[in-house]
């Protein structure tokens, strides 16, 4: 059986197939009461009007064949090879679900993409949840398809596997402004092939006889990946033929993946992880480059992983000049630090932010994207996607080897169990690190007084994971305001068995702040006392506009927390995944860069639990 966290099954397709593992669930909340939540003194129970699984239908999925043979019709391909043979496990041992047909493995993020959220009718045609499986383990010497993204149609509660982003598994996939009403664009973050052993897939890739441009052998593609995004054309299927099904309509069938590439003969060149360590690397340093396509493009046919586009970043960027290489963490032959969460420029610019487990965050910008898309869209003989898109990368966080302690403001909080403070990071119980470590959750918010970035570490900090907020657009070094800490093996609450619900803590362990969502636009009212965001076709762009009208100190931000050690008691008894909470956080930041105080938490704002979540998805954000 699956070794851990086999959550209670959820049924799809009129109960014909079931899934264990990660869930995507919804909560229906009374908006008037949520708006006043920070002054609410009781539990959130009275606010709740409903809850349940977000997915009722999985397109093309059926029951798993239980006799050991392939599932030839209806396979959940994230669990199988292209023929439908189940291959999840370790070594030579299969790990099959004990209480379900299929495993939905580690949905690292599940966030809403609202219809036409960018001005000019730009964006997807249907409001949807974009989620994605992140990593998995397969048995040795087996073929395997890979891990896809999943787009969930909110109206019909139907989930569609998305192959167009590649099948390398993902941390987070977010829409940013394409600048054209017939196209969508999504930034992509994640591992790029974290499936356990890939020796069989690497040998199969080599056996295809497709040489790399540099003549080097193919290697496992995990974490050999640049900053990347996808351009999709709406109204066309994977073969480029006009179509109106859900994926085609939303630009998620016919598209091209691009990676950020640079000139390796430039005097400032170093591979991405090393470039950030060059002193004096400072906030605002820029790497010039361009986004180039990979050779691969999704054609709608499920194949084994050796055929996937995840390998393309080891090769030369298509159509690029000599000396141009994809700007990966450590080059085309070495697995580097992992690209983590990405987040769009909330103001509608052609740009996105991307974090790394190396502790840095940067912004990719490409201001001519809309113009370049318009040019190919209007040319009947041109390819449907630009040949390249000039761009830049600007470093914001975690640059150089300089100390970050002078930039961290604890607001009088952040006390650790050993008597020191969270101004430094305790890695593995032995090493103090004076910088960010394993930046995971990342979100940028537009407000009336500027853009703010919320940063969440997922790092194994002995004394609890840290969360910070900082204002962008400031000259010089950024100031990181401490918000909260949670978990850690050295945390005295953890080591003394404290947990909610009682009896669920089986020992000290890691927690993980995981994702953030800006509620402020949804809760904003106009001068007449009417909500500015209504349930209509303009709600996406209306929310973005309303978000910007709310000052940072008036915002209510929803924050997810996973408590990985809360797995006993009622959580185990009901086959829930693990403990955690959803919080509502209201910042309290003085614009002079000093902070207002709130008792009980770091002085960057009020922070209180909204809902206990012991049954939500494995990695919710």
XYZ file of C-alpha atoms in Angstrom:
621
model
C 0.000 0.000 0.000
C 0.936 3.657 -0.177
C 3.248 4.301 2.753
C 1.722 7.426 4.322
C -1.000 10.062 4.067
C -3.468 7.877 2.188
C -6.362 10.247 2.637
C -10.042 9.347 2.506
C -11.085 8.704 -1.094
C -13.057 11.097 -3.243
C -15.223 9.767 -6.039
C -15.560 11.091 -9.586
C -17.557 10.323 -12.712
C -20.725 9.116 -10.997
C -18.694 7.140 -8.458
C -17.039 5.020 -11.149
C -13.506 5.893 -9.997
C -11.913 7.072 -6.759
C -8.795 9.010 -5.759
C -6.723 9.128 -2.608
C -3.882 11.539 -1.864
C -4.337 15.246 -2.442
C -7.773 16.839 -2.479
C -8.912 20.202 -3.784
C -11.739 21.407 -1.587
C -13.894 24.492 -1.368
C -15.395 26.478 1.493
C -18.477 28.647 0.982
C -18.318 31.636 3.310
C -20.721 34.516 3.932
C -18.983 37.532 2.455
C -20.482 40.080 4.866
C -19.241 38.140 7.885
C -15.842 37.375 6.370
C -15.381 41.083 5.706
C -15.528 41.720 9.455
C -13.625 38.628 10.486
C -10.782 40.424 12.287
C -13.312 41.846 14.754
C -15.078 38.490 15.086
C -14.594 36.983 18.550
C -16.137 33.557 18.033
C -15.386 30.633 15.755
C -15.904 30.911 12.005
C -18.669 28.289 12.089
C -21.450 30.811 11.665
C -19.834 32.115 8.474
C -19.794 28.758 6.742
C -22.557 27.788 4.340
C -20.952 24.792 2.652
C -17.823 22.802 1.912
C -16.827 19.883 -0.254
C -14.587 18.453 -2.938
C -13.936 20.762 -5.859
C -13.732 17.919 -8.410
C -16.786 15.819 -9.274
C -15.647 14.786 -12.749
C -12.197 13.806 -14.014
C -12.203 13.938 -17.790
C -11.435 10.560 -19.396
C -10.615 8.835 -16.074
C -12.133 5.486 -15.119
C -11.519 2.674 -12.614
C -8.088 1.075 -12.363
C -7.647 -2.476 -13.604
C -7.099 -4.557 -10.463
C -5.641 -7.726 -11.997
C -2.175 -6.252 -12.484
C -2.646 -5.565 -16.175
C -2.813 -2.173 -17.883
C -5.806 0.110 -17.589
C -6.341 0.522 -21.309
C -9.270 2.925 -20.960
C -9.523 5.626 -18.321
C -6.024 5.530 -16.804
C -4.920 8.392 -14.583
C -1.654 8.780 -16.501
C 0.147 10.448 -13.590
C 0.216 6.918 -12.097
C 1.037 4.908 -15.212
C 3.074 4.472 -18.333
C 1.556 5.328 -21.699
C 0.043 1.834 -21.964
C -1.801 2.250 -18.637
C 0.432 0.052 -16.445
C 0.501 1.268 -12.821
C 4.131 2.102 -11.893
C 4.064 4.088 -8.624
C 6.290 2.742 -5.839
C 9.941 2.367 -4.919
C 12.644 -0.036 -5.974
C 10.817 -2.986 -7.481
C 7.765 -2.718 -5.202
C 4.518 -1.174 -6.367
C 2.673 1.102 -3.915
C -0.988 0.807 -4.808
C -3.805 2.604 -3.013
C -5.571 0.461 -0.444
C -8.833 2.390 -0.531
C -9.013 3.958 -3.995
C -8.289 3.415 -7.672
C -5.767 6.193 -8.167
C -3.327 8.437 -6.323
C -3.426 12.212 -6.799
C 0.087 13.030 -5.678
C 1.095 16.280 -3.983
C -1.054 19.024 -5.456
C 1.395 21.715 -4.524
C -0.868 24.635 -5.364
C -4.514 25.123 -6.204
C -5.436 28.697 -7.004
C -8.141 30.499 -8.911
C -7.602 31.928 -12.399
C -10.518 34.276 -12.952
C -12.016 34.863 -16.389
C -10.556 37.899 -18.194
C -8.658 39.051 -15.115
C -6.556 41.455 -17.192
C -7.903 44.595 -18.972
C -8.990 44.302 -22.586
C -10.601 40.886 -22.228
C -7.196 39.277 -21.716
C -7.057 35.941 -19.927
C -8.836 32.605 -19.879
C -12.433 32.323 -21.054
C -13.685 30.316 -18.071
C -12.860 30.895 -14.427
C -10.885 27.861 -13.303
C -8.678 26.447 -10.610
C -5.161 25.633 -11.798
C -3.533 22.892 -9.796
C -0.661 20.509 -10.443
C 1.009 17.358 -9.212
C 4.532 18.140 -8.036
C 6.592 14.984 -7.472
C 6.172 11.221 -7.269
C 8.209 8.008 -7.019
C 8.086 5.311 -9.676
C 9.438 1.783 -9.567
C 12.841 1.056 -11.076
C 13.253 0.314 -14.781
C 9.728 1.346 -15.682
C 8.324 3.527 -18.409
C 6.347 6.514 -17.160
C 4.365 9.376 -18.662
C 5.068 12.173 -16.146
C 3.022 14.588 -14.028
C 0.604 17.061 -15.545
C -1.139 20.209 -14.462
C -4.905 20.043 -13.924
C -7.391 22.768 -14.882
C -10.673 22.587 -12.956
C -13.746 24.138 -14.549
C -15.402 25.842 -11.588
C -18.873 25.896 -13.130
C -19.037 22.168 -13.886
C -16.504 20.987 -11.234
C -14.697 19.038 -13.953
C -10.923 18.547 -13.950
C -8.923 18.296 -17.167
C -5.320 17.076 -17.359
C -3.163 19.703 -19.110
C -0.232 18.356 -21.123
C 0.769 21.594 -22.841
C 3.091 22.826 -20.044
C 5.205 19.608 -20.379
C 4.792 16.684 -17.950
C 7.668 17.363 -15.569
C 5.577 18.068 -12.460
C 5.087 21.569 -11.122
C 5.190 23.721 -8.020
C 2.864 26.437 -9.243
C 1.522 27.706 -12.577
C 0.081 31.238 -12.704
C -1.494 33.348 -15.421
C -0.026 36.753 -16.244
C -1.173 39.289 -18.821
C -0.593 38.135 -22.415
C -1.516 41.506 -23.896
C -3.804 39.856 -26.468
C -7.410 38.674 -26.209
C -6.768 35.555 -28.325
C -3.833 34.267 -26.240
C -3.071 33.288 -22.650
C 0.272 33.206 -20.866
C 1.270 31.214 -17.772
C 4.480 31.289 -15.723
C 5.698 27.830 -14.670
C 7.583 26.836 -11.509
C 8.734 23.467 -10.205
C 11.102 20.524 -10.299
C 11.006 19.332 -13.933
C 11.168 15.580 -13.349
C 11.156 14.649 -9.638
C 10.029 11.048 -10.110
C 12.671 9.165 -8.115
C 15.088 7.262 -10.319
C 15.098 8.450 -13.926
C 17.898 6.194 -15.157
C 15.444 4.178 -17.272
C 13.885 7.317 -18.783
C 17.329 8.805 -19.460
C 18.416 5.646 -21.263
C 15.170 5.689 -23.235
C 15.767 9.324 -24.166
C 19.252 8.434 -25.406
C 17.857 5.503 -27.386
C 15.633 7.867 -29.364
C 18.798 8.964 -31.192
C 18.106 12.676 -30.778
C 21.494 14.337 -30.120
C 21.978 17.380 -27.925
C 23.384 20.412 -29.729
C 26.517 20.291 -27.538
C 26.919 16.531 -28.164
C 26.841 15.816 -24.418
C 24.743 12.875 -23.219
C 21.239 13.367 -21.890
C 20.986 13.443 -18.090
C 18.065 13.420 -15.693
C 16.173 16.699 -16.277
C 15.234 17.283 -12.631
C 15.989 20.897 -11.674
C 17.698 21.612 -14.990
C 15.289 24.336 -15.917
C 15.319 28.120 -16.466
C 12.645 30.667 -15.748
C 9.920 29.603 -18.170
C 6.453 30.401 -19.388
C 3.806 29.130 -21.757
C 1.961 30.970 -24.529
C -1.345 29.373 -25.519
C -3.680 30.256 -28.385
C -7.354 30.201 -27.505
C -9.812 28.362 -29.707
C -7.432 25.707 -31.054
C -6.792 22.093 -30.090
C -3.384 20.468 -29.660
C -3.084 19.929 -33.422
C -3.678 23.623 -34.123
C -7.183 23.039 -35.468
C -10.054 25.331 -34.456
C -11.967 23.802 -31.530
C -14.274 24.844 -28.699
C -13.758 22.227 -25.963
C -12.738 23.463 -22.508
C -8.959 23.209 -22.885
C -8.977 24.594 -26.438
C -11.301 27.443 -25.536
C -8.988 28.534 -22.725
C -5.702 28.275 -24.630
C -4.558 25.208 -22.703
C -4.260 22.773 -25.624
C -2.270 24.534 -28.370
C 0.771 26.399 -27.138
C 4.509 26.801 -26.822
C 6.842 26.635 -23.812
C 9.677 29.193 -23.617
C 12.739 29.398 -21.381
C 14.895 32.381 -20.400
C 18.232 32.267 -22.213
C 21.362 34.422 -21.995
C 24.708 34.945 -23.747
C 27.320 32.764 -22.021
C 30.132 34.872 -23.466
C 28.959 37.946 -21.560
C 31.440 39.219 -18.990
C 28.800 38.955 -16.227
C 27.737 35.412 -17.143
C 27.437 32.707 -14.524
C 24.820 30.007 -14.149
C 21.795 31.271 -12.225
C 22.573 29.926 -8.741
C 26.230 31.027 -8.936
C 25.282 34.430 -10.402
C 23.298 35.239 -7.277
C 26.314 34.440 -5.103
C 28.648 36.894 -6.845
C 29.533 39.792 -4.545
C 28.569 42.557 -4.514
C 25.290 41.265 -6.000
C 22.597 43.700 -4.862
C 18.871 44.309 -5.120
C 18.173 45.567 -8.641
C 21.007 43.824 -10.489
C 19.900 42.770 -13.972
C 20.667 39.891 -16.335
C 19.825 40.610 -19.981
C 18.402 37.836 -22.128
C 15.408 36.610 -24.086
C 12.827 33.848 -23.941
C 13.276 31.197 -26.629
C 11.107 28.165 -27.404
C 12.045 24.564 -26.795
C 11.783 22.160 -29.718
C 8.867 20.249 -28.153
C 5.230 21.200 -28.453
C 2.296 19.223 -26.998
C 0.441 17.315 -29.740
C -2.295 15.744 -27.618
C -0.869 12.221 -27.631
C 0.074 10.604 -24.320
C 3.624 9.256 -24.588
C 6.280 8.078 -22.164
C 8.451 10.674 -20.483
C 11.480 10.309 -22.786
C 9.416 12.132 -25.433
C 8.513 15.045 -23.140
C 9.595 18.663 -23.421
C 11.225 18.608 -19.976
C 14.488 17.505 -21.604
C 14.547 20.518 -23.918
C 16.359 22.819 -21.506
C 19.518 20.700 -21.822
C 19.554 21.578 -25.517
C 20.165 24.811 -27.412
C 17.319 27.367 -27.437
C 15.512 27.099 -30.764
C 16.473 29.885 -33.180
C 18.925 31.555 -30.797
C 22.300 33.070 -31.797
C 25.600 31.339 -31.020
C 26.621 31.314 -27.347
C 23.000 31.518 -26.198
C 22.106 29.026 -23.460
C 19.082 28.434 -21.279
C 19.869 30.122 -17.939
C 19.476 27.129 -15.642
C 20.634 26.909 -12.049
C 23.929 25.108 -12.721
C 24.130 24.412 -16.454
C 22.655 21.771 -18.768
C 24.266 18.768 -17.059
C 23.766 19.408 -13.336
C 20.664 19.323 -11.159
C 20.549 22.675 -9.370
C 18.429 24.365 -6.733
C 14.710 24.100 -7.375
C 12.544 26.808 -8.910
C 9.643 27.278 -6.519
C 6.458 29.355 -6.550
C 5.883 32.010 -9.182
C 3.487 34.937 -9.004
C 2.295 37.379 -11.694
C 2.842 41.100 -11.755
C -0.532 42.071 -10.226
C -0.728 45.318 -12.200
C -0.997 43.584 -15.564
C 2.572 44.047 -16.800
C 4.174 41.359 -18.953
C 6.149 39.988 -16.015
C 6.274 37.442 -13.226
C 8.297 36.764 -10.060
C 9.970 33.431 -9.284
C 11.570 32.087 -6.100
C 14.226 29.437 -5.525
C 15.231 26.989 -2.823
C 18.627 28.731 -3.036
C 16.939 31.589 -1.165
C 16.670 34.173 -3.928
C 13.717 35.761 -5.719
C 13.740 37.622 -9.006
C 11.456 39.211 -11.571
C 11.316 38.318 -15.263
C 10.061 41.162 -17.482
C 9.376 41.186 -21.234
C 7.481 44.382 -22.131
C 7.154 43.721 -25.891
C 5.290 40.425 -25.455
C 1.882 41.807 -26.445
C 3.284 43.442 -29.569
C 5.098 40.272 -30.632
C 1.985 38.138 -30.117
C -0.122 40.610 -32.109
C 2.359 40.370 -34.992
C 2.112 36.588 -35.332
C -1.631 36.585 -34.685
C -2.226 38.853 -37.671
C 0.115 37.022 -40.064
C -1.661 34.095 -41.772
C 1.588 32.409 -42.844
C 3.571 32.870 -39.632
C 3.798 30.338 -36.828
C 1.196 31.092 -34.185
C 3.853 31.921 -31.571
C 6.758 34.413 -31.439
C 10.234 33.191 -32.373
C 11.670 34.887 -29.287
C 10.752 37.487 -26.664
C 13.445 39.870 -25.345
C 13.493 40.072 -21.572
C 15.388 40.817 -18.394
C 15.786 39.245 -14.984
C 16.078 41.522 -11.946
C 17.326 40.186 -8.613
C 15.310 41.199 -5.548
C 15.952 38.862 -2.643
C 18.734 36.599 -1.430
C 21.460 38.053 -3.611
C 25.156 37.689 -2.868
C 26.613 36.290 0.323
C 25.935 39.457 2.280
C 24.136 39.234 5.614
C 20.369 39.721 5.574
C 20.119 40.359 9.307
C 20.220 44.123 8.852
C 17.249 43.872 6.476
C 15.046 41.700 8.730
C 12.729 43.501 11.145
C 11.305 41.144 13.763
C 9.107 43.790 15.341
C 10.082 42.564 18.799
C 8.942 38.995 18.106
C 10.455 35.869 16.566
C 11.865 34.367 19.760
C 13.215 30.842 19.323
C 13.168 28.039 21.890
C 16.972 28.281 22.275
C 16.742 31.937 23.366
C 17.913 33.342 20.035
C 15.653 34.886 17.404
C 14.431 34.160 13.911
C 16.629 36.878 12.485
C 18.793 33.939 11.435
C 17.750 30.531 10.126
C 18.705 27.370 12.023
C 19.264 24.721 9.366
C 19.185 21.098 10.480
C 19.744 21.921 14.121
C 23.375 22.847 13.583
C 23.973 25.627 11.039
C 22.922 29.254 11.478
C 22.217 30.913 8.121
C 22.040 34.666 7.862
C 19.828 34.668 4.780
C 16.657 33.173 3.363
C 16.549 29.420 2.947
C 14.276 27.445 0.603
C 11.890 30.197 -0.395
C 8.646 28.404 -1.252
C 5.375 30.332 -1.047
C 5.489 33.649 -2.871
C 2.808 36.184 -3.726
C 2.879 39.831 -4.815
C -0.088 42.067 -3.986
C -1.054 45.390 -5.533
C -2.334 47.947 -3.052
C -3.264 51.617 -2.887
C 0.219 52.363 -1.547
C 2.327 50.127 -3.772
C 3.193 46.472 -4.341
C 4.056 44.111 -1.492
C 5.598 40.644 -1.561
C 4.818 37.914 0.965
C 7.581 35.308 1.379
C 7.207 31.853 2.946
C 10.117 29.508 3.648
C 9.835 25.694 3.557
C 13.271 24.841 4.812
C 13.464 22.484 7.765
C 14.122 25.355 10.171
C 14.648 23.697 13.556
C 12.673 26.398 15.351
C 9.860 26.892 12.866
C 9.309 28.130 9.349
C 9.348 31.882 8.833
C 7.065 34.227 6.897
C 7.849 37.820 5.888
C 6.348 40.740 3.998
C 8.259 43.455 2.147
C 7.416 46.496 0.058
C 8.696 46.458 -3.520
C 9.850 49.439 -5.525
C 12.007 50.796 -2.720
C 15.500 52.072 -3.467
C 18.374 50.120 -1.926
C 17.967 47.083 0.269
C 14.482 45.782 0.963
C 13.146 45.600 4.512
C 11.642 42.216 5.434
C 8.959 42.415 8.116
C 8.569 39.227 10.157
C 4.971 37.960 10.299
C 4.972 34.561 11.988
C 6.745 31.257 12.640
C 5.332 27.749 12.950
C 6.485 24.195 13.580
C 10.031 22.891 13.852
C 11.512 19.950 15.731
C 13.022 22.318 18.310
C 9.771 24.154 18.908
C 8.754 23.468 22.524
C 5.059 23.268 21.688
C 5.832 20.632 19.090
C 8.154 18.638 21.315
C 5.571 18.644 24.113
C 2.816 17.225 21.915
C 0.674 20.332 21.506
C -1.638 20.100 18.518
C -5.061 21.117 17.241
C -7.116 18.961 17.422
C -5.724 17.496 20.627
C -3.963 14.172 20.278
C -2.877 14.684 16.659
C 0.749 15.679 17.340
C 2.910 12.562 17.174
C 6.186 14.441 17.641
C 8.048 17.594 16.712
C 8.234 18.225 13.003
C 7.998 20.671 10.159
C 5.142 22.996 9.319
C 4.782 24.837 6.033
C 3.143 28.166 5.298
C 1.752 27.376 1.878
C 0.197 29.982 -0.320
C -1.623 33.278 0.034
C -4.659 34.908 -1.550
C -5.720 38.556 -1.490
C -9.325 38.741 -0.287
C -9.457 42.543 -0.233
C -10.914 43.113 -3.714
C -13.695 40.591 -3.107
C -14.566 42.365 0.143
C -14.250 45.953 -1.112
C -17.410 48.086 -1.223
C -18.012 51.266 -3.205
C -19.248 54.614 -1.900
C -22.828 53.324 -2.025
C -22.099 50.315 0.143
C -22.242 47.852 -2.758
C -19.611 45.187 -3.401
C -17.322 46.193 -6.252
C -16.835 42.593 -7.393
C -20.024 40.885 -8.529
C -20.689 37.420 -9.911
C -20.611 38.376 -13.580
C -18.348 38.166 -16.619
C -16.227 41.106 -15.438
C -15.448 39.756 -11.976
C -11.819 38.898 -12.797
C -10.730 42.332 -13.960
C -12.985 43.938 -11.314
C -11.187 42.069 -8.538
C -7.752 43.121 -9.812
C -8.935 46.743 -9.928
C -10.532 46.586 -6.490
C -7.403 44.975 -4.970
C -5.420 48.082 -5.963
C -7.877 50.397 -4.195
C -7.232 48.823 -0.787
C -4.294 50.088 1.282
C -1.933 47.396 2.530
C -2.994 47.892 6.160
C -6.655 47.412 5.206
C -6.104 44.202 3.286
C -7.261 40.792 4.466
C -4.933 38.093 3.149
C -5.772 34.401 3.379
C -2.758 32.259 4.353
C -2.532 28.468 4.305
C -0.525 26.451 6.834
C 0.276 22.742 6.642
C 1.238 21.062 9.901
C 3.088 17.981 8.697
C 3.465 16.439 12.159
C -0.245 16.570 13.022
C -1.115 13.145 11.650
C -2.424 11.186 14.660
C -5.677 11.048 16.585
C -8.803 12.072 14.723
C -6.783 13.009 11.642
C -5.545 9.449 11.285
C -8.866 7.937 12.294
C -10.748 9.736 9.534
C -8.030 9.227 6.915
C -7.446 12.939 6.708
C -4.166 14.055 5.241
C -2.562 16.110 8.002
C -3.313 19.102 10.193
C -3.245 22.759 9.345
C -5.189 25.975 9.317
C -6.357 28.767 7.083
C -5.539 32.150 8.553
C -6.650 35.683 7.859
C -3.750 38.131 8.073
C -4.132 41.902 8.189
C -0.841 43.796 7.806
C -0.072 46.840 9.943
C 2.914 48.524 8.321
C 3.774 52.170 8.833
C 4.744 53.781 5.567
C 7.787 55.262 7.321
C 9.029 51.643 7.410
C 8.267 51.248 11.105
C 5.597 48.969 12.438
C 2.487 49.161 14.538
C 2.240 46.649 17.356
C -0.266 43.843 17.819
C -0.018 41.677 20.883
C 0.695 38.017 20.413
C 2.383 38.130 17.020
C 5.164 39.897 15.212
C 4.375 43.556 14.824
C 3.722 43.321 11.092
C 0.026 42.717 11.601
C -2.863 40.840 13.139
C -3.065 37.154 12.330
C -5.813 34.833 13.395
C -7.023 31.385 12.486
C -10.068 31.267 10.282
C -10.674 27.557 9.765
C -9.077 24.363 10.977
C -8.113 22.311 7.917
C -7.306 18.724 8.688
C -8.811 17.382 5.487
C -7.597 19.668 2.739
C -5.156 18.785 -0.011
C -1.634 17.563 0.672
C -0.137 20.876 -0.376
C -2.794 23.588 -0.531
C -2.200 27.165 -1.551
